[in-house]
Amino acid sequence: AVETCPPGYRHPHDGLPDNAITTGNPALSEIRQSLWLNPPQGINSNTDNSVWGYYADGYFDRRTLASSLGVSPMVTSAVATNSIYVAYVGRLFINPTTLASLFFPASGYRYNQSGGLYNAGGRGTYATKSTQDISNNKNLWYLEFVSSTAATTTQMHYDFHVNNISMSEGQSVRCVLQ
Protein backbone atom coordinates (compact mmCIF):
# COMPACT_ATOMS: atom_id res chain seq x y z
CA ALA A 1 0.00 0.00 0.00
CA VAL A 2 2.98 2.32 0.52
CA GLU A 3 5.31 3.00 -2.41
CA THR A 4 8.96 3.08 -1.30
CA CYS A 5 10.31 4.22 -4.67
CA PRO A 6 10.81 7.95 -5.32
CA PRO A 7 8.34 9.91 -7.48
CA GLY A 8 8.51 8.82 -11.14
CA TYR A 9 9.68 5.31 -10.19
CA ARG A 10 7.95 2.12 -9.06
CA HIS A 11 8.58 -1.53 -8.17
CA PRO A 12 8.75 -3.94 -11.13
CA HIS A 13 5.95 -6.52 -11.30
CA ASP A 14 5.98 -10.29 -11.65
CA GLY A 15 2.50 -10.89 -12.99
CA LEU A 16 -0.27 -8.49 -13.76
CA PRO A 17 0.81 -4.85 -13.32
CA ASP A 18 -2.10 -3.97 -11.02
CA ASN A 19 -0.58 -5.88 -8.06
CA ALA A 20 -2.81 -8.89 -8.71
CA ILE A 21 -1.86 -12.50 -8.16
CA THR A 22 1.09 -13.59 -10.26
CA THR A 23 0.54 -16.52 -12.58
CA GLY A 24 4.15 -17.54 -13.02
CA ASN A 25 3.60 -16.90 -16.72
CA PRO A 26 6.80 -15.32 -18.12
CA ALA A 27 4.80 -13.34 -20.71
CA LEU A 28 3.04 -11.44 -17.89
CA SER A 29 6.20 -10.80 -15.86
CA GLU A 30 8.06 -7.54 -16.29
CA ILE A 31 10.97 -8.74 -14.16
CA ARG A 32 11.35 -12.09 -15.98
CA GLN A 33 11.13 -10.43 -19.42
CA SER A 34 13.71 -7.82 -18.40
CA LEU A 35 16.35 -10.07 -16.86
CA TRP A 36 16.25 -13.57 -18.32
CA LEU A 37 17.35 -14.60 -21.80
CA ASN A 38 14.86 -17.50 -21.52
CA PRO A 39 12.28 -16.37 -18.92
CA PRO A 40 11.35 -19.26 -16.59
CA GLN A 41 7.83 -20.47 -15.72
CA GLY A 42 6.82 -20.51 -12.02
CA ILE A 43 9.74 -20.61 -9.59
CA ASN A 44 12.02 -22.40 -12.07
CA SER A 45 15.19 -20.74 -13.27
CA ASN A 46 18.13 -20.76 -15.65
CA THR A 47 21.46 -18.99 -15.72
CA ASP A 48 21.82 -18.64 -19.50
CA ASN A 49 22.69 -14.95 -19.36
CA SER A 50 23.97 -14.29 -15.86
CA VAL A 51 27.01 -14.92 -13.74
CA TRP A 52 27.74 -14.88 -10.00
CA GLY A 53 30.78 -12.97 -8.86
CA TYR A 54 32.56 -9.82 -7.83
CA TYR A 55 31.91 -6.56 -9.68
CA ALA A 56 35.14 -5.06 -11.06
CA ASP A 57 34.17 -1.41 -10.89
CA GLY A 58 37.22 0.33 -9.45
CA TYR A 59 35.71 0.27 -5.95
CA PHE A 60 35.01 -3.36 -5.16
CA ASP A 61 38.08 -4.79 -6.84
CA ARG A 62 40.55 -2.47 -5.07
CA ARG A 63 39.59 -3.41 -1.52
CA THR A 64 40.30 -6.42 0.66
CA LEU A 65 37.62 -9.11 0.61
CA ALA A 66 36.08 -9.79 4.02
CA SER A 67 33.26 -11.73 5.61
CA SER A 68 29.87 -10.05 5.59
CA LEU A 69 28.28 -8.93 8.85
CA GLY A 70 25.00 -10.05 10.43
CA VAL A 71 23.38 -13.46 10.89
CA SER A 72 24.86 -16.26 8.78
CA PRO A 73 27.78 -14.23 7.36
CA MET A 74 29.52 -15.36 4.19
CA VAL A 75 33.32 -15.35 3.88
CA THR A 76 35.08 -13.40 1.10
CA SER A 77 31.78 -11.84 0.05
CA ALA A 78 32.06 -8.14 0.88
CA VAL A 79 34.33 -5.11 1.08
CA ALA A 80 34.24 -2.08 3.43
CA THR A 81 31.98 -4.03 5.82
CA ASN A 82 32.38 -1.61 8.72
CA SER A 83 31.31 1.44 6.75
CA ILE A 84 28.31 2.90 4.97
CA TYR A 85 30.12 2.07 1.70
CA VAL A 86 29.84 -1.72 2.06
CA ALA A 87 29.61 -3.64 -1.23
CA TYR A 88 28.71 -7.30 -1.78
CA VAL A 89 29.33 -10.04 -4.31
CA GLY A 90 26.26 -10.66 -6.49
CA ARG A 91 24.73 -11.62 -9.83
CA LEU A 92 25.37 -9.86 -13.14
CA PHE A 93 22.67 -10.14 -15.83
CA ILE A 94 23.92 -9.63 -19.41
CA ASN A 95 21.88 -8.92 -22.55
CA PRO A 96 23.74 -10.93 -25.23
CA THR A 97 22.35 -8.78 -28.06
CA THR A 98 23.20 -5.30 -26.76
CA LEU A 99 25.86 -6.37 -24.19
CA ALA A 100 24.08 -4.16 -21.64
CA SER A 101 24.39 -5.46 -18.09
CA LEU A 102 22.77 -5.02 -14.70
CA PHE A 103 24.36 -6.01 -11.37
CA PHE A 104 22.34 -7.08 -8.31
CA PRO A 105 24.35 -7.25 -5.05
CA ALA A 106 23.70 -10.15 -2.68
CA SER A 107 22.88 -7.77 0.15
CA GLY A 108 20.83 -10.25 2.20
CA TYR A 109 17.57 -9.28 3.87
CA ARG A 110 16.15 -8.19 7.22
CA TYR A 111 15.19 -11.27 9.18
CA ASN A 112 11.68 -10.72 10.59
CA GLN A 113 12.22 -12.60 13.87
CA SER A 114 15.29 -10.67 15.06
CA GLY A 115 15.31 -7.61 12.80
CA GLY A 116 18.95 -8.36 11.97
CA LEU A 117 20.67 -8.52 8.61
CA TYR A 118 20.56 -12.11 7.34
CA ASN A 119 22.81 -13.87 4.82
CA ALA A 120 24.46 -10.74 3.37
CA GLY A 121 26.97 -11.73 0.70
CA GLY A 122 25.19 -15.04 0.17
CA ARG A 123 21.65 -14.11 -0.83
CA GLY A 124 20.06 -11.39 -2.89
CA THR A 125 16.33 -10.76 -2.53
CA TYR A 126 14.56 -8.01 -4.50
CA ALA A 127 10.90 -7.12 -3.96
CA THR A 128 8.40 -6.91 -6.82
CA LYS A 129 5.01 -5.21 -6.77
CA SER A 130 3.13 -8.52 -7.12
CA THR A 131 1.61 -10.44 -4.24
CA GLN A 132 0.88 -14.15 -4.10
CA ASP A 133 -2.65 -13.75 -2.76
CA ILE A 134 -4.41 -10.43 -3.28
CA SER A 135 -7.01 -11.25 -0.57
CA ASN A 136 -4.27 -12.04 1.96
CA ASN A 137 -1.72 -9.44 0.77
CA LYS A 138 0.98 -10.95 2.98
CA ASN A 139 3.22 -12.85 0.59
CA LEU A 140 5.31 -10.85 -1.85
CA TRP A 141 6.86 -12.23 -5.05
CA TYR A 142 10.56 -11.45 -5.21
CA LEU A 143 13.69 -12.15 -7.22
CA GLU A 144 16.08 -14.37 -5.25
CA PHE A 145 19.55 -15.75 -5.87
CA VAL A 146 21.64 -17.71 -3.39
CA SER A 147 25.31 -18.69 -3.19
CA SER A 148 27.13 -21.34 -1.20
CA THR A 149 30.29 -19.29 -0.86
CA ALA A 150 33.18 -21.12 0.75
CA ALA A 151 36.54 -19.65 1.71
CA THR A 152 38.00 -19.87 -1.80
CA THR A 153 35.08 -20.70 -4.08
CA THR A 154 31.87 -19.03 -5.15
CA GLN A 155 29.19 -21.05 -6.88
CA MET A 156 25.45 -21.23 -6.94
CA HIS A 157 23.76 -23.28 -4.22
CA TYR A 158 20.71 -23.29 -6.47
CA ASP A 159 19.68 -21.18 -9.41
CA PHE A 160 18.04 -17.82 -8.90
CA HIS A 161 14.30 -17.61 -9.30
CA VAL A 162 11.21 -15.63 -8.46
CA ASN A 163 9.38 -16.85 -5.35
CA ASN A 164 7.12 -15.52 -2.61
CA ILE A 165 7.93 -14.50 0.95
CA SER A 166 6.19 -12.82 3.85
CA MET A 167 6.11 -9.03 3.60
CA SER A 168 7.49 -8.96 7.17
CA GLU A 169 10.91 -9.89 5.75
CA GLY A 170 12.87 -6.85 4.61
CA GLN A 171 13.69 -7.17 0.90
CA SER A 172 15.93 -4.95 -1.20
CA VAL A 173 14.20 -2.60 -3.63
CA ARG A 174 15.29 -1.95 -7.20
CA CYS A 175 13.05 0.77 -8.61
CA VAL A 176 12.23 1.17 -12.31
CA LEU A 177 10.93 4.18 -14.27
CA GLN A 178 7.15 4.49 -14.46
PDB file of C-alpha atoms in Angstrom:
ATOM      1  CA  ALA A   1       0.000   0.000   0.000  1.00  0.00           C
ATOM      2  CA  VAL A   2       2.976   2.321   0.522  1.00  0.00           C
ATOM      3  CA  GLU A   3       5.313   3.000  -2.411  1.00  0.00           C
ATOM      4  CA  THR A   4       8.955   3.076  -1.303  1.00  0.00           C
ATOM      5  CA  CYS A   5      10.306   4.218  -4.673  1.00  0.00           C
ATOM      6  CA  PRO A   6      10.808   7.949  -5.323  1.00  0.00           C
ATOM      7  CA  PRO A   7       8.337   9.907  -7.485  1.00  0.00           C
ATOM      8  CA  GLY A   8       8.511   8.821 -11.136  1.00  0.00           C
ATOM      9  CA  TYR A   9       9.683   5.307 -10.192  1.00  0.00           C
ATOM     10  CA  ARG A  10       7.951   2.116  -9.055  1.00  0.00           C
ATOM     11  CA  HIS A  11       8.583  -1.533  -8.167  1.00  0.00           C
ATOM     12  CA  PRO A  12       8.754  -3.940 -11.132  1.00  0.00           C
ATOM     13  CA  HIS A  13       5.949  -6.520 -11.302  1.00  0.00           C
ATOM     14  CA  ASP A  14       5.975 -10.294 -11.649  1.00  0.00           C
ATOM     15  CA  GLY A  15       2.503 -10.894 -12.990  1.00  0.00           C
ATOM     16  CA  LEU A  16      -0.272  -8.491 -13.756  1.00  0.00           C
ATOM     17  CA  PRO A  17       0.809  -4.845 -13.318  1.00  0.00           C
ATOM     18  CA  ASP A  18      -2.105  -3.968 -11.016  1.00  0.00           C
ATOM     19  CA  ASN A  19      -0.583  -5.877  -8.059  1.00  0.00           C
ATOM     20  CA  ALA A  20      -2.811  -8.890  -8.710  1.00  0.00           C
ATOM     21  CA  ILE A  21      -1.858 -12.505  -8.156  1.00  0.00           C
ATOM     22  CA  THR A  22       1.091 -13.591 -10.256  1.00  0.00           C
ATOM     23  CA  THR A  23       0.540 -16.515 -12.575  1.00  0.00           C
ATOM     24  CA  GLY A  24       4.151 -17.543 -13.020  1.00  0.00           C
ATOM     25  CA  ASN A  25       3.602 -16.902 -16.725  1.00  0.00           C
ATOM     26  CA  PRO A  26       6.796 -15.317 -18.118  1.00  0.00           C
ATOM     27  CA  ALA A  27       4.797 -13.341 -20.708  1.00  0.00           C
ATOM     28  CA  LEU A  28       3.039 -11.438 -17.887  1.00  0.00           C
ATOM     29  CA  SER A  29       6.197 -10.799 -15.863  1.00  0.00           C
ATOM     30  CA  GLU A  30       8.060  -7.545 -16.291  1.00  0.00           C
ATOM     31  CA  ILE A  31      10.971  -8.736 -14.155  1.00  0.00           C
ATOM     32  CA  ARG A  32      11.354 -12.086 -15.982  1.00  0.00           C
ATOM     33  CA  GLN A  33      11.125 -10.432 -19.417  1.00  0.00           C
ATOM     34  CA  SER A  34      13.708  -7.818 -18.403  1.00  0.00           C
ATOM     35  CA  LEU A  35      16.349 -10.071 -16.859  1.00  0.00           C
ATOM     36  CA  TRP A  36      16.245 -13.574 -18.319  1.00  0.00           C
ATOM     37  CA  LEU A  37      17.348 -14.604 -21.801  1.00  0.00           C
ATOM     38  CA  ASN A  38      14.863 -17.503 -21.517  1.00  0.00           C
ATOM     39  CA  PRO A  39      12.279 -16.373 -18.924  1.00  0.00           C
ATOM     40  CA  PRO A  40      11.345 -19.261 -16.594  1.00  0.00           C
ATOM     41  CA  GLN A  41       7.834 -20.465 -15.723  1.00  0.00           C
ATOM     42  CA  GLY A  42       6.818 -20.509 -12.021  1.00  0.00           C
ATOM     43  CA  ILE A  43       9.745 -20.610  -9.588  1.00  0.00           C
ATOM     44  CA  ASN A  44      12.016 -22.403 -12.067  1.00  0.00           C
ATOM     45  CA  SER A  45      15.187 -20.743 -13.273  1.00  0.00           C
ATOM     46  CA  ASN A  46      18.131 -20.763 -15.647  1.00  0.00           C
ATOM     47  CA  THR A  47      21.463 -18.993 -15.717  1.00  0.00           C
ATOM     48  CA  ASP A  48      21.822 -18.640 -19.499  1.00  0.00           C
ATOM     49  CA  ASN A  49      22.687 -14.948 -19.364  1.00  0.00           C
ATOM     50  CA  SER A  50      23.975 -14.293 -15.862  1.00  0.00           C
ATOM     51  CA  VAL A  51      27.009 -14.918 -13.742  1.00  0.00           C
ATOM     52  CA  TRP A  52      27.739 -14.884  -9.998  1.00  0.00           C
ATOM     53  CA  GLY A  53      30.785 -12.973  -8.859  1.00  0.00           C
ATOM     54  CA  TYR A  54      32.557  -9.816  -7.832  1.00  0.00           C
ATOM     55  CA  TYR A  55      31.912  -6.564  -9.683  1.00  0.00           C
ATOM     56  CA  ALA A  56      35.139  -5.057 -11.056  1.00  0.00           C
ATOM     57  CA  ASP A  57      34.168  -1.411 -10.886  1.00  0.00           C
ATOM     58  CA  GLY A  58      37.217   0.326  -9.454  1.00  0.00           C
ATOM     59  CA  TYR A  59      35.706   0.269  -5.949  1.00  0.00           C
ATOM     60  CA  PHE A  60      35.008  -3.364  -5.158  1.00  0.00           C
ATOM     61  CA  ASP A  61      38.082  -4.790  -6.842  1.00  0.00           C
ATOM     62  CA  ARG A  62      40.550  -2.472  -5.067  1.00  0.00           C
ATOM     63  CA  ARG A  63      39.594  -3.414  -1.522  1.00  0.00           C
ATOM     64  CA  THR A  64      40.298  -6.423   0.659  1.00  0.00           C
ATOM     65  CA  LEU A  65      37.616  -9.113   0.609  1.00  0.00           C
ATOM     66  CA  ALA A  66      36.076  -9.786   4.016  1.00  0.00           C
ATOM     67  CA  SER A  67      33.255 -11.734   5.611  1.00  0.00           C
ATOM     68  CA  SER A  68      29.873 -10.053   5.591  1.00  0.00           C
ATOM     69  CA  LEU A  69      28.276  -8.928   8.846  1.00  0.00           C
ATOM     70  CA  GLY A  70      24.995 -10.050  10.426  1.00  0.00           C
ATOM     71  CA  VAL A  71      23.376 -13.457  10.895  1.00  0.00           C
ATOM     72  CA  SER A  72      24.857 -16.261   8.781  1.00  0.00           C
ATOM     73  CA  PRO A  73      27.777 -14.229   7.362  1.00  0.00           C
ATOM     74  CA  MET A  74      29.519 -15.363   4.192  1.00  0.00           C
ATOM     75  CA  VAL A  75      33.316 -15.352   3.882  1.00  0.00           C
ATOM     76  CA  THR A  76      35.081 -13.396   1.095  1.00  0.00           C
ATOM     77  CA  SER A  77      31.784 -11.838   0.051  1.00  0.00           C
ATOM     78  CA  ALA A  78      32.064  -8.145   0.879  1.00  0.00           C
ATOM     79  CA  VAL A  79      34.332  -5.110   1.081  1.00  0.00           C
ATOM     80  CA  ALA A  80      34.243  -2.083   3.429  1.00  0.00           C
ATOM     81  CA  THR A  81      31.979  -4.030   5.817  1.00  0.00           C
ATOM     82  CA  ASN A  82      32.383  -1.614   8.724  1.00  0.00           C
ATOM     83  CA  SER A  83      31.309   1.440   6.747  1.00  0.00           C
ATOM     84  CA  ILE A  84      28.310   2.900   4.970  1.00  0.00           C
ATOM     85  CA  TYR A  85      30.121   2.075   1.696  1.00  0.00           C
ATOM     86  CA  VAL A  86      29.837  -1.717   2.061  1.00  0.00           C
ATOM     87  CA  ALA A  87      29.614  -3.635  -1.226  1.00  0.00           C
ATOM     88  CA  TYR A  88      28.714  -7.303  -1.779  1.00  0.00           C
ATOM     89  CA  VAL A  89      29.331 -10.043  -4.311  1.00  0.00           C
ATOM     90  CA  GLY A  90      26.264 -10.657  -6.491  1.00  0.00           C
ATOM     91  CA  ARG A  91      24.729 -11.623  -9.827  1.00  0.00           C
ATOM     92  CA  LEU A  92      25.371  -9.862 -13.135  1.00  0.00           C
ATOM     93  CA  PHE A  93      22.670 -10.142 -15.831  1.00  0.00           C
ATOM     94  CA  ILE A  94      23.919  -9.626 -19.411  1.00  0.00           C
ATOM     95  CA  ASN A  95      21.877  -8.918 -22.553  1.00  0.00           C
ATOM     96  CA  PRO A  96      23.744 -10.933 -25.228  1.00  0.00           C
ATOM     97  CA  THR A  97      22.352  -8.783 -28.065  1.00  0.00           C
ATOM     98  CA  THR A  98      23.200  -5.299 -26.760  1.00  0.00           C
ATOM     99  CA  LEU A  99      25.856  -6.370 -24.192  1.00  0.00           C
ATOM    100  CA  ALA A 100      24.082  -4.163 -21.642  1.00  0.00           C
ATOM    101  CA  SER A 101      24.393  -5.461 -18.087  1.00  0.00           C
ATOM    102  CA  LEU A 102      22.771  -5.017 -14.695  1.00  0.00           C
ATOM    103  CA  PHE A 103      24.359  -6.011 -11.368  1.00  0.00           C
ATOM    104  CA  PHE A 104      22.340  -7.081  -8.312  1.00  0.00           C
ATOM    105  CA  PRO A 105      24.351  -7.246  -5.053  1.00  0.00           C
ATOM    106  CA  ALA A 106      23.704 -10.153  -2.682  1.00  0.00           C
ATOM    107  CA  SER A 107      22.877  -7.772   0.149  1.00  0.00           C
ATOM    108  CA  GLY A 108      20.829 -10.249   2.199  1.00  0.00           C
ATOM    109  CA  TYR A 109      17.572  -9.282   3.869  1.00  0.00           C
ATOM    110  CA  ARG A 110      16.148  -8.188   7.222  1.00  0.00           C
ATOM    111  CA  TYR A 111      15.185 -11.273   9.184  1.00  0.00           C
ATOM    112  CA  ASN A 112      11.677 -10.717  10.586  1.00  0.00           C
ATOM    113  CA  GLN A 113      12.220 -12.601  13.871  1.00  0.00           C
ATOM    114  CA  SER A 114      15.285 -10.670  15.057  1.00  0.00           C
ATOM    115  CA  GLY A 115      15.312  -7.615  12.799  1.00  0.00           C
ATOM    116  CA  GLY A 116      18.950  -8.358  11.970  1.00  0.00           C
ATOM    117  CA  LEU A 117      20.672  -8.523   8.608  1.00  0.00           C
ATOM    118  CA  TYR A 118      20.556 -12.110   7.337  1.00  0.00           C
ATOM    119  CA  ASN A 119      22.814 -13.871   4.817  1.00  0.00           C
ATOM    120  CA  ALA A 120      24.459 -10.741   3.367  1.00  0.00           C
ATOM    121  CA  GLY A 121      26.965 -11.728   0.703  1.00  0.00           C
ATOM    122  CA  GLY A 122      25.187 -15.036   0.166  1.00  0.00           C
ATOM    123  CA  ARG A 123      21.645 -14.111  -0.832  1.00  0.00           C
ATOM    124  CA  GLY A 124      20.057 -11.392  -2.889  1.00  0.00           C
ATOM    125  CA  THR A 125      16.332 -10.758  -2.534  1.00  0.00           C
ATOM    126  CA  TYR A 126      14.564  -8.005  -4.499  1.00  0.00           C
ATOM    127  CA  ALA A 127      10.897  -7.124  -3.962  1.00  0.00           C
ATOM    128  CA  THR A 128       8.399  -6.910  -6.820  1.00  0.00           C
ATOM    129  CA  LYS A 129       5.014  -5.211  -6.770  1.00  0.00           C
ATOM    130  CA  SER A 130       3.135  -8.518  -7.122  1.00  0.00           C
ATOM    131  CA  THR A 131       1.608 -10.440  -4.243  1.00  0.00           C
ATOM    132  CA  GLN A 132       0.880 -14.151  -4.097  1.00  0.00           C
ATOM    133  CA  ASP A 133      -2.652 -13.746  -2.762  1.00  0.00           C
ATOM    134  CA  ILE A 134      -4.415 -10.428  -3.276  1.00  0.00           C
ATOM    135  CA  SER A 135      -7.008 -11.249  -0.571  1.00  0.00           C
ATOM    136  CA  ASN A 136      -4.274 -12.036   1.961  1.00  0.00           C
ATOM    137  CA  ASN A 137      -1.716  -9.436   0.769  1.00  0.00           C
ATOM    138  CA  LYS A 138       0.977 -10.953   2.982  1.00  0.00           C
ATOM    139  CA  ASN A 139       3.221 -12.850   0.594  1.00  0.00           C
ATOM    140  CA  LEU A 140       5.308 -10.851  -1.849  1.00  0.00           C
ATOM    141  CA  TRP A 141       6.856 -12.228  -5.049  1.00  0.00           C
ATOM    142  CA  TYR A 142      10.559 -11.452  -5.205  1.00  0.00           C
ATOM    143  CA  LEU A 143      13.686 -12.155  -7.219  1.00  0.00           C
ATOM    144  CA  GLU A 144      16.080 -14.366  -5.249  1.00  0.00           C
ATOM    145  CA  PHE A 145      19.548 -15.746  -5.867  1.00  0.00           C
ATOM    146  CA  VAL A 146      21.642 -17.714  -3.395  1.00  0.00           C
ATOM    147  CA  SER A 147      25.305 -18.687  -3.185  1.00  0.00           C
ATOM    148  CA  SER A 148      27.127 -21.339  -1.204  1.00  0.00           C
ATOM    149  CA  THR A 149      30.289 -19.286  -0.858  1.00  0.00           C
ATOM    150  CA  ALA A 150      33.180 -21.118   0.750  1.00  0.00           C
ATOM    151  CA  ALA A 151      36.544 -19.645   1.711  1.00  0.00           C
ATOM    152  CA  THR A 152      38.005 -19.869  -1.797  1.00  0.00           C
ATOM    153  CA  THR A 153      35.084 -20.702  -4.082  1.00  0.00           C
ATOM    154  CA  THR A 154      31.873 -19.027  -5.150  1.00  0.00           C
ATOM    155  CA  GLN A 155      29.188 -21.048  -6.877  1.00  0.00           C
ATOM    156  CA  MET A 156      25.449 -21.229  -6.943  1.00  0.00           C
ATOM    157  CA  HIS A 157      23.765 -23.281  -4.225  1.00  0.00           C
ATOM    158  CA  TYR A 158      20.706 -23.287  -6.467  1.00  0.00           C
ATOM    159  CA  ASP A 159      19.683 -21.175  -9.413  1.00  0.00           C
ATOM    160  CA  PHE A 160      18.043 -17.817  -8.902  1.00  0.00           C
ATOM    161  CA  HIS A 161      14.305 -17.608  -9.295  1.00  0.00           C
ATOM    162  CA  VAL A 162      11.210 -15.632  -8.465  1.00  0.00           C
ATOM    163  CA  ASN A 163       9.376 -16.852  -5.354  1.00  0.00           C
ATOM    164  CA  ASN A 164       7.124 -15.515  -2.611  1.00  0.00           C
ATOM    165  CA  ILE A 165       7.931 -14.495   0.953  1.00  0.00           C
ATOM    166  CA  SER A 166       6.188 -12.823   3.851  1.00  0.00           C
ATOM    167  CA  MET A 167       6.107  -9.032   3.604  1.00  0.00           C
ATOM    168  CA  SER A 168       7.489  -8.963   7.165  1.00  0.00           C
ATOM    169  CA  GLU A 169      10.906  -9.891   5.749  1.00  0.00           C
ATOM    170  CA  GLY A 170      12.872  -6.846   4.605  1.00  0.00           C
ATOM    171  CA  GLN A 171      13.690  -7.174   0.899  1.00  0.00           C
ATOM    172  CA  SER A 172      15.929  -4.948  -1.197  1.00  0.00           C
ATOM    173  CA  VAL A 173      14.203  -2.598  -3.626  1.00  0.00           C
ATOM    174  CA  ARG A 174      15.294  -1.952  -7.201  1.00  0.00           C
ATOM    175  CA  CYS A 175      13.053   0.772  -8.607  1.00  0.00           C
ATOM    176  CA  VAL A 176      12.233   1.170 -12.313  1.00  0.00           C
ATOM    177  CA  LEU A 177      10.933   4.178 -14.268  1.00  0.00           C
ATOM    178  CA  GLN A 178       7.148   4.495 -14.461  1.00  0.00           C
TER     179      GLN A 178
END
